[in-house]
Coordinates of C-alpha atoms in Angstrom, one line a residue:
Chain A
M1 CA -0.2 0.0 0.3
R2 CA 1.2 3.6 -0.5
L3 CA 1.2 5.6 2.6
A4 CA 0.7 9.3 3.1
I5 CA 2.2 9.8 6.7
L6 CA 0.5 12.8 8.4
G7 CA 2.8 13.9 11.8
A8 CA 6.7 13.9 11.5
G9 CA 7.2 12.8 15.5
D10 CA 8.4 9.9 17.1
V11 CA 6.0 7.8 15.7
G12 CA 5.1 9.4 12.4
R13 CA 8.9 8.6 11.7
S14 CA 9.1 5.3 12.8
V15 CA 6.1 4.4 10.4
A16 CA 8.1 6.2 7.4
D17 CA 11.3 4.1 8.8
L18 CA 9.6 0.8 8.8
A19 CA 7.2 0.7 5.9
S20 CA 9.1 -1.4 3.4
E21 CA 9.8 -4.1 5.7
Y22 CA 6.3 -4.3 5.9
G23 CA 5.8 -4.0 2.2
H24 CA 4.5 -0.5 1.9
E25 CA 6.0 2.5 0.3
V26 CA 6.0 6.1 1.6
V27 CA 4.5 8.7 -0.2
A28 CA 4.5 11.7 2.0
L29 CA 5.5 12.9 4.8
A30 CA 4.5 15.8 6.4
D31 CA 4.6 17.6 9.4
S32 CA 2.9 21.5 10.6
S33 CA 5.0 23.3 8.4
S34 CA 6.5 21.2 5.6
A35 CA 6.3 18.1 3.8
T36 CA 8.3 15.7 0.9
V37 CA 6.1 14.1 -1.7
D38 CA 7.1 11.9 -4.1
S39 CA 3.9 9.4 -5.9
S40 CA 7.1 7.2 -6.9
G41 CA 8.2 6.8 -3.0
I42 CA 10.0 9.3 -1.3
D43 CA 13.4 9.0 0.3
V44 CA 12.7 8.4 3.2
D45 CA 16.6 8.3 4.7
S46 CA 16.5 12.3 3.5
A47 CA 13.6 13.3 5.3
L48 CA 14.0 11.6 8.4
E49 CA 17.7 13.1 8.3
A50 CA 16.5 16.6 7.2
K51 CA 14.1 16.3 9.9
L52 CA 16.2 15.4 12.5
S53 CA 18.4 17.7 11.8
G54 CA 16.8 20.7 10.5
G55 CA 13.7 20.5 11.6
Q56 CA 11.6 20.3 8.4
V57 CA 11.0 17.3 6.6
G58 CA 11.3 18.4 3.3
E59 CA 10.4 21.4 1.0
D60 CA 6.7 20.8 -0.2
D61 CA 4.1 22.0 1.1
P62 CA 1.7 19.9 3.4
E63 CA -1.3 20.9 1.9
T64 CA -0.3 18.6 -1.2
V65 CA -0.4 15.9 0.5
F66 CA -3.8 15.0 0.0
D67 CA -3.5 15.8 -4.3
T68 CA -0.7 12.9 -4.3
D69 CA -1.7 9.4 -5.4
Y70 CA -2.2 7.1 -1.9
D71 CA -3.9 4.1 -0.7
V72 CA -3.9 5.0 3.5
L73 CA -3.5 8.2 5.8
V74 CA -1.5 7.5 8.4
E75 CA -2.4 10.5 11.0
A76 CA 0.1 10.5 13.4
T77 CA -0.5 14.1 14.0
P78 CA -0.5 15.1 17.9
T79 CA -3.4 14.4 20.1
T80 CA -5.8 16.9 20.7
L81 CA -9.2 17.0 22.8
D82 CA -12.9 18.3 22.1
D83 CA -13.0 19.1 18.5
A84 CA -10.1 17.3 17.9
E85 CA -8.6 19.4 15.2
P86 CA -6.8 19.3 12.5
G87 CA -6.7 15.6 13.6
F88 CA -10.2 15.1 12.3
S89 CA -10.6 17.3 9.1
H90 CA -7.5 15.4 7.8
V91 CA -9.4 12.0 8.3
K92 CA -12.6 13.6 7.4
R93 CA -11.0 14.5 3.5
A94 CA -9.4 10.8 3.3
L95 CA -12.4 9.1 3.8
E96 CA -14.2 11.4 1.3
A97 CA -11.8 10.6 -1.0
D98 CA -12.4 7.4 -0.8
R99 CA -9.0 6.5 1.1
H100 CA -8.0 4.2 4.2
V101 CA -6.8 6.1 7.1
V102 CA -5.2 4.7 10.0
L103 CA -4.8 6.8 13.1
A104 CA -2.7 6.9 15.9
N105 CA -3.6 10.5 17.3
K106 CA -6.2 9.6 20.0
G107 CA -8.8 12.4 19.0
P108 CA -10.9 12.1 16.7
V109 CA -11.5 8.4 18.0
A110 CA -12.2 9.4 21.0
E111 CA -13.6 12.8 21.1
R112 CA -15.7 12.5 17.9
Y113 CA -16.4 8.6 17.2
E114 CA -19.8 8.3 16.0
E115 CA -18.7 10.9 13.1
L116 CA -15.9 9.0 12.5
R117 CA -18.1 5.9 11.7
A118 CA -20.7 8.2 9.3
L119 CA -17.7 9.0 7.3
E120 CA -16.3 5.6 6.8
A121 CA -20.0 4.4 6.1
D122 CA -19.8 6.6 3.5
S123 CA -16.6 5.9 1.7
A124 CA -15.1 3.0 0.4
G125 CA -11.8 3.2 2.7
S126 CA -11.7 2.0 6.0
I127 CA -10.6 3.2 9.5
R128 CA -8.8 1.7 11.8
F129 CA -6.5 2.7 15.4
E130 CA -5.0 0.0 16.9
A131 CA -2.0 2.6 17.8
T132 CA -3.9 4.5 20.0
V133 CA -4.6 2.1 22.4
G134 CA -1.8 0.3 24.0
G135 CA 1.3 1.1 21.2
A136 CA 2.7 -2.7 20.3
I137 CA -0.2 -4.6 22.0
P138 CA -2.9 -6.0 19.6
V139 CA -5.8 -4.5 21.8
L140 CA -8.2 -3.7 18.8
S141 CA -7.5 -6.8 17.3
T142 CA -8.4 -9.0 19.7
I143 CA -11.5 -7.4 20.5
E144 CA -12.4 -7.3 16.5
D145 CA -11.4 -10.9 15.9
S146 CA -13.7 -12.0 19.6
T147 CA -16.2 -9.7 18.5
P148 CA -17.1 -6.7 20.5
Q149 CA -20.6 -8.2 21.4
A150 CA -18.5 -11.3 22.8
V151 CA -16.6 -8.7 25.3
T152 CA -17.4 -7.6 28.3
A153 CA -14.6 -4.9 29.9
V154 CA -11.2 -4.0 29.3
R155 CA -9.3 -3.1 32.1
G156 CA -5.5 -2.4 32.7
V157 CA -2.5 0.0 32.9
L158 CA -2.3 2.4 30.0
N159 CA 0.0 4.9 30.6
G160 CA 3.7 4.0 31.2
T161 CA 5.1 7.1 32.0
A162 CA 2.8 6.8 35.1
N163 CA 3.0 3.5 36.0
F164 CA 7.1 3.9 35.7
I165 CA 6.4 6.7 38.4
L166 CA 4.2 4.8 40.9
T167 CA 6.8 1.5 40.1
R168 CA 9.7 4.1 41.3
M169 CA 8.1 5.7 44.1
A170 CA 7.2 2.0 45.4
A171 CA 10.8 0.7 45.0
E172 CA 12.8 3.3 46.4
G173 CA 10.4 4.6 49.0
L174 CA 11.1 8.4 47.1
D175 CA 8.3 11.1 47.1
Y176 CA 6.1 11.7 43.4
E177 CA 7.7 15.2 42.3
H178 CA 11.2 13.3 42.5
V179 CA 10.8 10.4 40.7
L180 CA 8.9 12.2 37.5
A181 CA 11.8 14.6 37.8
E182 CA 13.3 11.4 37.4
A183 CA 11.3 10.3 34.8
Q184 CA 12.2 13.9 32.9
D185 CA 15.7 13.2 32.6
L186 CA 15.0 9.9 31.5
G187 CA 13.1 10.9 28.4
V188 CA 10.3 8.6 30.2
A189 CA 8.0 12.1 31.2
E190 CA 7.8 14.7 29.0
A191 CA 8.6 18.5 29.6
D192 CA 5.0 18.8 30.5
P193 CA 3.6 15.8 31.6
T194 CA 0.7 17.2 32.8
F195 CA -2.1 14.5 30.4
D196 CA 0.1 11.3 31.7
V197 CA 0.4 12.2 34.9
D198 CA -3.5 13.8 35.2
G199 CA -4.9 10.4 33.8
T200 CA -6.0 12.1 30.6
D201 CA -4.1 10.0 28.1
A202 CA -5.2 6.9 29.7
A203 CA -8.4 8.3 29.8
L204 CA -8.6 8.8 26.5
K205 CA -7.7 4.7 25.3
F206 CA -10.3 3.7 27.8
V207 CA -13.3 6.0 26.1
I208 CA -11.9 4.4 22.9
L209 CA -11.8 1.3 24.3
A210 CA -15.7 2.4 25.4
N211 CA -16.4 3.2 22.0
V212 CA -15.5 0.2 20.8
L213 CA -17.2 -2.0 22.6
S214 CA -20.5 0.5 22.5
E215 CA -20.4 1.3 19.1
G216 CA -20.2 4.8 20.5
G217 CA -21.9 6.8 22.9
F218 CA -18.1 8.0 24.5
A219 CA -16.0 11.3 25.0
L220 CA -13.5 12.0 27.4
E221 CA -15.8 14.3 29.6
D222 CA -17.8 10.8 30.2
A223 CA -15.1 9.1 32.0
T224 CA -14.4 9.3 35.5
V225 CA -10.5 10.2 35.7
D226 CA -8.0 10.5 38.7
G227 CA -4.5 11.2 38.3
I228 CA -1.2 10.2 40.1
Q229 CA -0.1 13.8 40.9
N230 CA -1.7 13.2 45.2
V231 CA -0.8 9.7 45.6
P232 CA 2.0 10.4 48.5
G233 CA 4.7 7.8 48.6
S234 CA 3.5 6.8 52.3
A235 CA 0.5 5.2 50.9
L236 CA 2.5 2.9 48.5
D237 CA 4.5 2.3 52.0
L238 CA 0.9 1.2 53.9
A239 CA -0.2 -0.9 50.9
A240 CA 3.5 -2.8 51.3
E241 CA 3.4 -4.1 54.2
D242 CA 0.2 -5.8 53.1
G243 CA 1.6 -7.2 49.6
Q244 CA 0.1 -4.3 47.7
T245 CA 1.1 -1.7 45.4
I246 CA -1.0 1.1 43.8
R247 CA -1.4 1.2 40.2
L248 CA -2.8 4.0 37.8
I249 CA -5.9 1.4 36.3
G250 CA -8.5 2.3 33.9
E251 CA -11.5 -0.1 33.0
A252 CA -14.1 0.2 30.2
T253 CA -17.0 -1.0 29.9
R254 CA -20.7 -0.7 28.0
E255 CA -21.6 2.1 31.0
G256 CA -18.6 3.9 31.1
V257 CA -15.1 4.2 31.5
R258 CA -13.9 5.0 35.2
V259 CA -9.3 5.9 35.4
G260 CA -7.7 6.1 39.1
P261 CA -5.0 5.1 40.9
R262 CA -5.9 1.4 42.4
L263 CA -4.5 -0.9 45.2
V264 CA -3.3 -4.3 43.6
P265 CA -2.0 -7.2 44.8
E266 CA 2.2 -7.0 44.0
N267 CA 2.1 -10.3 42.5
S268 CA -1.3 -9.8 40.2
A269 CA -0.7 -9.2 36.5
L270 CA -1.8 -5.3 36.5
A271 CA 1.2 -4.7 38.6
V272 CA 3.0 -4.5 35.9
T273 CA 6.6 -2.7 36.3
G274 CA 8.3 0.2 34.9
T275 CA 6.8 1.8 31.6
R276 CA 5.0 -1.5 30.4
N277 CA 1.3 -1.5 30.3
I278 CA -1.3 -4.0 30.2
V279 CA -4.8 -5.1 29.1
Q280 CA -7.1 -8.2 30.4
I281 CA -9.8 -8.2 27.7
E282 CA -12.4 -10.2 29.9
T283 CA -14.9 -12.7 27.7
K284 CA -18.2 -14.5 27.3
N285 CA -17.4 -17.5 25.8
A286 CA -13.5 -17.7 26.8
G287 CA -12.2 -16.4 30.2
S288 CA -9.5 -13.4 30.1
L289 CA -7.6 -12.6 28.0
H290 CA -4.4 -10.6 29.4
S291 CA -2.2 -9.2 26.8
S292 CA 0.9 -7.1 28.1
G293 CA 4.0 -5.3 25.9
R294 CA 5.7 -1.8 25.8
G295 CA 2.9 0.4 25.4
A296 CA 4.9 3.5 23.4
G297 CA 7.6 4.7 21.6
G298 CA 8.3 5.3 18.1
P299 CA 8.6 1.9 16.8
E300 CA 6.4 -0.3 18.7
T301 CA 3.6 2.2 18.2
A302 CA 4.5 2.2 14.3
T303 CA 4.1 -1.7 14.6
A304 CA 0.6 -1.3 15.4
V305 CA 0.0 1.2 12.5
L306 CA 1.3 -1.1 10.0
S307 CA -0.4 -4.5 11.7
D308 CA -3.1 -1.9 10.6
V309 CA -2.2 -1.1 7.3
G310 CA -1.7 -4.6 6.6
R311 CA -5.7 -6.1 7.8
L312 CA -7.2 -2.9 5.2
P313 CA -8.6 -4.7 1.8
E314 CA -7.7 -3.1 -1.5
L315 CA -8.8 -0.4 -2.4
Chain B
M1 CA -20.2 -17.7 6.2
R2 CA -21.6 -21.3 6.3
L3 CA -19.7 -24.1 8.3
A4 CA -19.4 -28.1 7.9
I5 CA -17.7 -28.9 11.4
L6 CA -15.9 -32.2 11.2
G7 CA -15.7 -33.5 15.3
A8 CA -18.1 -33.2 17.6
G9 CA -16.0 -33.4 20.9
D10 CA -15.7 -30.5 23.4
V11 CA -14.1 -28.4 20.1
G12 CA -16.6 -29.4 17.6
R13 CA -20.0 -29.1 19.4
S14 CA -18.5 -25.4 21.1
V15 CA -18.3 -24.1 17.3
A16 CA -21.4 -25.4 16.6
D17 CA -22.9 -23.9 19.3
L18 CA -21.7 -20.8 19.2
A19 CA -21.6 -20.0 15.6
S20 CA -24.8 -17.8 15.1
E21 CA -23.6 -16.0 17.8
Y22 CA -20.9 -14.6 15.5
G23 CA -23.4 -14.5 12.9
H24 CA -22.7 -17.6 10.5
E25 CA -24.6 -20.9 10.1
V26 CA -24.1 -24.4 10.6
V27 CA -24.6 -27.0 8.0
A28 CA -23.6 -29.8 8.8
L29 CA -21.7 -31.8 12.5
A30 CA -19.9 -35.3 12.2
D31 CA -17.9 -37.0 14.0
S32 CA -16.7 -40.7 12.9
S33 CA -19.7 -42.3 12.5
S34 CA -22.8 -40.2 12.1
A35 CA -24.0 -36.9 10.8
T36 CA -26.6 -34.4 10.7
V37 CA -26.0 -32.4 7.5
D38 CA -28.7 -29.6 6.1
S39 CA -27.8 -26.8 3.6
S40 CA -30.1 -24.5 5.2
G41 CA -28.3 -24.8 8.8
I42 CA -29.2 -27.6 11.0
D43 CA -30.6 -28.4 14.1
V44 CA -28.1 -27.1 16.4
D45 CA -29.9 -28.0 19.6
S46 CA -30.8 -31.3 18.3
A47 CA -28.0 -32.3 17.8
L48 CA -26.0 -31.8 20.3
E49 CA -28.9 -33.2 22.6
A50 CA -28.3 -36.3 20.4
K51 CA -24.9 -36.4 20.7
L52 CA -24.7 -35.8 24.5
S53 CA -27.6 -38.8 25.1
G54 CA -27.0 -41.0 22.2
G55 CA -23.8 -40.9 20.6
Q56 CA -24.6 -40.0 17.4
V57 CA -24.8 -36.6 15.8
G58 CA -27.8 -37.6 13.4
E59 CA -28.9 -40.0 10.9
D60 CA -26.9 -38.8 8.1
D61 CA -23.3 -40.4 6.7
P62 CA -20.3 -38.4 7.7
E63 CA -19.1 -39.0 3.7
T64 CA -22.6 -36.4 2.7
V65 CA -20.6 -33.5 4.6
F66 CA -18.4 -33.0 1.8
D67 CA -21.3 -32.9 -1.1
T68 CA -23.4 -29.8 1.0
D69 CA -23.0 -26.3 -0.1
Y70 CA -20.7 -24.9 3.1
D71 CA -17.8 -21.6 2.7
V72 CA -15.4 -23.2 5.6
L73 CA -14.8 -27.1 6.7
V74 CA -14.4 -26.7 10.4
E75 CA -11.5 -29.2 11.3
A76 CA -12.1 -30.3 14.8
T77 CA -11.4 -34.1 14.8
P78 CA -8.9 -35.3 17.2
T79 CA -5.1 -34.9 16.1
T80 CA -3.3 -37.4 15.1
L81 CA 0.4 -37.5 14.6
D82 CA 2.8 -38.8 11.7
D83 CA 0.5 -38.4 8.4
A84 CA -1.8 -36.8 10.2
E85 CA -4.8 -38.5 8.5
P86 CA -7.7 -39.1 8.0
G87 CA -7.6 -35.1 8.9
F88 CA -4.9 -34.0 6.4
S89 CA -7.0 -35.7 3.4
H90 CA -10.1 -33.6 5.2
V91 CA -9.0 -30.4 4.5
K92 CA -7.0 -31.8 0.8
R93 CA -11.1 -32.2 -0.2
A94 CA -11.9 -29.3 1.3
L95 CA -9.1 -26.8 -0.4
E96 CA -10.0 -28.9 -3.5
A97 CA -13.3 -27.8 -4.3
D98 CA -12.3 -24.4 -3.6
R99 CA -13.2 -24.4 0.2
H100 CA -12.1 -22.6 3.2
V101 CA -10.5 -24.2 6.2
V102 CA -10.4 -24.0 9.2
L103 CA -8.3 -26.1 11.7
A104 CA -8.6 -27.0 15.8
N105 CA -7.1 -30.4 14.5
K106 CA -2.7 -29.6 15.3
G107 CA -1.7 -32.8 12.9
P108 CA -1.9 -31.7 9.3
V109 CA -0.2 -28.4 11.2
A110 CA 2.4 -29.8 12.5
E111 CA 3.1 -33.1 11.2
R112 CA 2.9 -31.8 6.9
Y113 CA 3.1 -27.9 7.1
E114 CA 4.5 -27.4 3.6
E115 CA 1.9 -29.4 2.0
L116 CA -1.0 -28.1 3.6
R117 CA 0.4 -24.6 2.1
A118 CA 1.0 -26.2 -1.2
L119 CA -2.8 -26.9 -1.5
E120 CA -3.9 -24.1 -0.5
A121 CA -1.7 -22.4 -3.2
D122 CA -3.8 -24.0 -5.6
S123 CA -6.8 -23.5 -3.9
A124 CA -9.3 -20.4 -4.0
G125 CA -10.0 -21.5 -0.1
S126 CA -7.3 -19.8 2.5
I127 CA -6.3 -21.9 5.7
R128 CA -6.0 -20.9 9.5
F129 CA -5.7 -22.6 12.4
E130 CA -5.2 -20.0 15.3
A131 CA -7.3 -22.5 17.1
T132 CA -4.3 -25.0 17.4
V133 CA -2.0 -22.7 19.4
G134 CA -3.0 -21.6 23.1
G135 CA -6.5 -22.1 22.4
A136 CA -8.2 -18.7 22.9
I137 CA -4.7 -16.6 23.0
P138 CA -4.7 -14.6 19.7
V139 CA -1.0 -16.0 19.3
L140 CA -1.0 -16.6 15.6
S141 CA -3.2 -13.5 14.6
T142 CA -1.0 -12.0 16.7
I143 CA 2.3 -13.5 14.9
E144 CA 0.5 -12.7 11.2
D145 CA -0.2 -8.8 12.4
S146 CA 3.3 -8.1 13.3
T147 CA 4.6 -10.0 10.4
P148 CA 6.2 -13.2 10.8
Q149 CA 9.4 -12.0 9.6
A150 CA 9.6 -9.1 12.5
V151 CA 9.5 -11.9 14.9
T152 CA 12.8 -13.6 16.6
A153 CA 11.0 -16.2 18.8
V154 CA 8.1 -17.6 20.8
R155 CA 8.3 -19.1 24.3
G156 CA 5.3 -20.0 26.7
V157 CA 3.4 -22.4 28.5
L158 CA 1.3 -24.2 26.3
N159 CA -0.2 -26.9 28.2
G160 CA -2.4 -26.6 31.0
T161 CA -3.1 -30.2 32.8
A162 CA 1.3 -29.7 32.8
N163 CA 1.2 -26.7 34.3
F164 CA -1.5 -27.2 37.0
I165 CA 0.4 -30.7 37.7
L166 CA 3.6 -28.4 38.3
T167 CA 1.3 -25.8 39.8
R168 CA 0.0 -27.7 42.4
M169 CA 2.7 -30.1 43.4
A170 CA 4.5 -26.8 44.3
A171 CA 1.7 -26.2 46.3
E172 CA 1.1 -28.8 48.3
G173 CA 4.5 -30.9 48.4
L174 CA 2.8 -33.4 46.4
D175 CA 4.6 -36.1 44.1
Y176 CA 3.6 -36.2 40.4
E177 CA 1.3 -39.7 40.6
H178 CA -1.1 -38.0 43.5
V179 CA -1.2 -35.0 41.8
L180 CA -2.1 -36.8 38.6
A181 CA -4.9 -38.8 40.0
E182 CA -6.0 -35.1 41.4
A183 CA -5.9 -34.0 38.0
Q184 CA -7.6 -36.6 36.1
D185 CA -10.2 -36.5 38.8
L186 CA -10.9 -33.1 38.1
G187 CA -11.3 -33.9 34.9
V188 CA -7.9 -31.6 33.8
A189 CA -6.1 -34.1 32.6
E190 CA -7.6 -37.3 30.9
A191 CA -7.7 -40.9 31.2
D192 CA -4.8 -41.7 28.8
P193 CA -2.8 -38.3 30.2
T194 CA 0.5 -39.2 27.9
F195 CA 0.8 -36.2 25.2
D196 CA 0.0 -33.7 28.1
V197 CA 2.9 -35.1 30.9
D198 CA 5.0 -36.4 28.2
G199 CA 5.5 -32.7 26.3
T200 CA 4.0 -33.8 22.9
D201 CA 1.0 -31.6 23.1
A202 CA 3.1 -28.8 23.9
A203 CA 5.8 -29.9 21.5
L204 CA 3.5 -29.7 18.6
K205 CA 1.9 -26.6 19.4
F206 CA 5.7 -25.3 19.0
V207 CA 6.1 -27.5 16.1
I208 CA 3.4 -24.8 14.3
L209 CA 4.5 -21.8 15.5
A210 CA 8.3 -22.8 14.3
N211 CA 6.6 -23.7 10.8
V212 CA 4.9 -20.4 10.7
L213 CA 7.7 -18.4 11.5
S214 CA 10.0 -20.5 8.8
E215 CA 7.1 -21.2 6.7
G216 CA 8.0 -24.8 7.0
G217 CA 10.5 -27.1 7.6
F218 CA 9.4 -29.1 10.6
A219 CA 7.6 -31.9 12.2
L220 CA 7.3 -33.0 15.1
E221 CA 10.2 -35.4 15.1
D222 CA 12.8 -32.4 14.8
A223 CA 11.6 -31.3 18.5
T224 CA 13.9 -31.9 21.6
V225 CA 10.9 -32.8 23.8
D226 CA 11.2 -33.6 27.9
G227 CA 8.1 -33.9 29.7
I228 CA 7.1 -33.6 33.4
Q229 CA 6.8 -37.2 34.5
N230 CA 10.4 -37.1 36.1
V231 CA 10.2 -33.9 37.9
P232 CA 10.8 -35.1 41.6
G233 CA 8.3 -33.4 44.0
S234 CA 11.9 -32.3 46.0
A235 CA 13.1 -29.9 42.6
L236 CA 10.4 -28.2 43.4
D237 CA 11.0 -28.0 47.0
L238 CA 14.5 -27.1 46.1
A239 CA 13.5 -24.2 43.7
A240 CA 11.1 -22.4 46.1
E241 CA 14.2 -22.1 48.6
D242 CA 15.7 -20.0 45.7
G243 CA 12.2 -18.2 44.8
Q244 CA 11.8 -20.5 41.9
T245 CA 9.9 -22.9 40.1
I246 CA 9.7 -25.2 37.4
R247 CA 7.3 -25.0 34.7
L248 CA 7.1 -26.8 31.4
I249 CA 8.7 -24.5 28.8
G250 CA 8.4 -24.5 25.2
E251 CA 10.1 -22.0 22.5
A252 CA 9.9 -22.2 18.9
T253 CA 12.6 -19.7 16.5
R254 CA 13.6 -20.0 12.9
E255 CA 16.5 -22.5 14.4
G256 CA 14.0 -25.0 15.9
V257 CA 11.9 -26.3 19.0
R258 CA 12.6 -27.2 22.4
V259 CA 10.2 -28.4 25.3
G260 CA 11.1 -29.4 28.6
P261 CA 11.3 -28.8 32.4
R262 CA 12.9 -25.1 33.0
L263 CA 13.9 -23.2 36.2
V264 CA 11.9 -20.1 36.4
P265 CA 11.5 -17.1 39.1
E266 CA 8.1 -17.7 41.1
N267 CA 7.3 -13.7 40.2
S268 CA 8.0 -14.2 36.1
A269 CA 5.5 -14.2 33.9
L270 CA 6.2 -17.5 32.5
A271 CA 5.0 -18.7 36.1
V272 CA 1.6 -19.1 35.1
T273 CA -0.6 -21.0 37.5
G274 CA -3.4 -23.9 37.1
T275 CA -4.2 -24.3 33.9
R276 CA -3.6 -20.9 32.3
N277 CA -1.8 -20.7 29.2
I278 CA 1.1 -17.7 27.7
V279 CA 3.1 -16.5 25.3
Q280 CA 5.6 -14.1 25.2
I281 CA 6.5 -13.3 21.4
E282 CA 9.3 -11.7 21.0
T283 CA 9.6 -8.9 18.0
K284 CA 12.3 -7.0 16.0
N285 CA 11.0 -3.5 16.9
A286 CA 8.6 -3.8 19.4
G287 CA 10.2 -5.6 22.3
S288 CA 8.0 -8.9 23.9
L289 CA 4.7 -9.1 23.7
H290 CA 3.0 -11.6 25.8
S291 CA -0.4 -12.9 26.2
S292 CA -1.9 -14.8 28.9
G293 CA -5.4 -17.0 29.2
R294 CA -7.2 -20.5 28.7
G295 CA -5.1 -22.5 26.6
A296 CA -8.3 -25.0 26.4
G297 CA -11.8 -26.0 26.6
G298 CA -14.4 -26.2 24.1
P299 CA -15.7 -22.7 24.4
E300 CA -12.3 -21.4 24.5
T301 CA -11.0 -23.3 21.4
A302 CA -14.3 -22.6 19.3
T303 CA -13.6 -18.9 20.0
A304 CA -10.4 -19.1 18.3
V305 CA -11.7 -21.1 15.4
L306 CA -14.6 -18.3 15.2
S307 CA -11.9 -15.7 14.9
D308 CA -10.3 -17.7 12.4
V309 CA -13.6 -17.7 10.2
G310 CA -14.5 -14.2 10.8
R311 CA -11.0 -13.3 8.8
L312 CA -11.7 -15.2 6.1
P313 CA -12.4 -13.8 3.0
E314 CA -15.6 -14.1 0.6
L315 CA -15.7 -17.3 -1.7

């Protein structure tokens, strides 16, 4: 398939880098202010080098991306809330042009799910968004193959930054501020870590899961969300005395979405360590399926995008 | 899709039972000596009742199954080794009639993989076999979506009977013979438990995985296999003193297949308990993905069969 990639951050760049390994061709790569477009395939190495050294991916106008001949638009621009723009409009343009869309951008899928599905119904193209939930862990395709109706709930740890911080607080007896600074030094937390530590990032993912289970009906505002900024070191010490620890756990059912710090037994599956993520999918006929792995990272998330591309039908 | 189901054991019966929930129709169900066939859809409840009370699924001749109009042959007859008959011939007939095949029967996929793929190449139908490895756990579809070339190894616990026995031996300090008898009472081990306790069942699954990674080249005879019958209770006690335990672990790489009892840390992901299974898929770009769940059981395995049916293209 020919991929037009919007977004040249970690994910967009990794998709461009790995595309040929999966048998696909990149015909466009764009960030907010620049682009490189070539219907016979862009020079990926040059574009990545240019981005990393100078900040631009090429000399073309990002607008020209939509004029290219492509099969799949990869929407990997930063997640935005509420109207989820400009990501939503990117998806709309591609579907209206009867092209496929694969999203890594959570915004449109969490905030305007039914509108996306309506656009998809009127298009020859399909939308897929494995990369929006759990990075490399195949959560959505597992639910899809089980059929959503057979899934009763999805629970787990879907933010690696928050999980890393809680793991380190428990392991070292340090307080939140101290460990957050450590996480930022390591690149595990961003300079502005708000969405990771206040639970928003995890909530967006569980809202997407609730939308998949219920075929829509949820947006971020419907989720009950608590972050980890107020978890004191003493709470983790107390928990440890009881063989327990604290993790930022989310849950999606057809009734709603909740995210917050919870006590879990130290040796339970949910007590993943470091930046690892885990999902527990509860099914009607097959008990509970647990999947864990790397929930974030350029290459990790790119593998989810490319798995989705592999499941798209020929146009 | 219209399903013709060969095999009326736990798996065949569960597939028949759950088919309509997944939107499919059962046009035939057969065991070794009887069948019920109806191109407009069989009466599943009657057939299952007849099987459970009298031993026959219906009044028809099993031969007539292949004369029915069906889309997918579900091969759920007992696993046999070496020539993998009669399962292999069932698959051959369906593919030669340009029909799809979904297997729960490990024999043909472990022992005659390249022949199956050659028949598939000449057919309008496709073969899928998620149910042969890990029951409800989506192992093969995860490898397929990651692309097999991106997977370097698969490791794990894929036999619940052996795992249950080792878990109980460690927990209770009992010896193998004692716990085996308990497992048989509970229905976790069969009257003839040989293939479960000698490692053959696990080895067949890892041989299938090696065939998927390497596009063929392996059969059961190529695997190095040790079972659990000679693990003494004292070995588990010694391991526990070191914070370790013993599990029947298998590994498949492009180099080969090994199954045997191994020491693992008590709190490691591989130390699943009871009859649960776990698979660790090592990938080039996304680290290691762990998936655990119920590896066996009628409904559990049926969900894997029905997931496969859902991924087949229209004929």
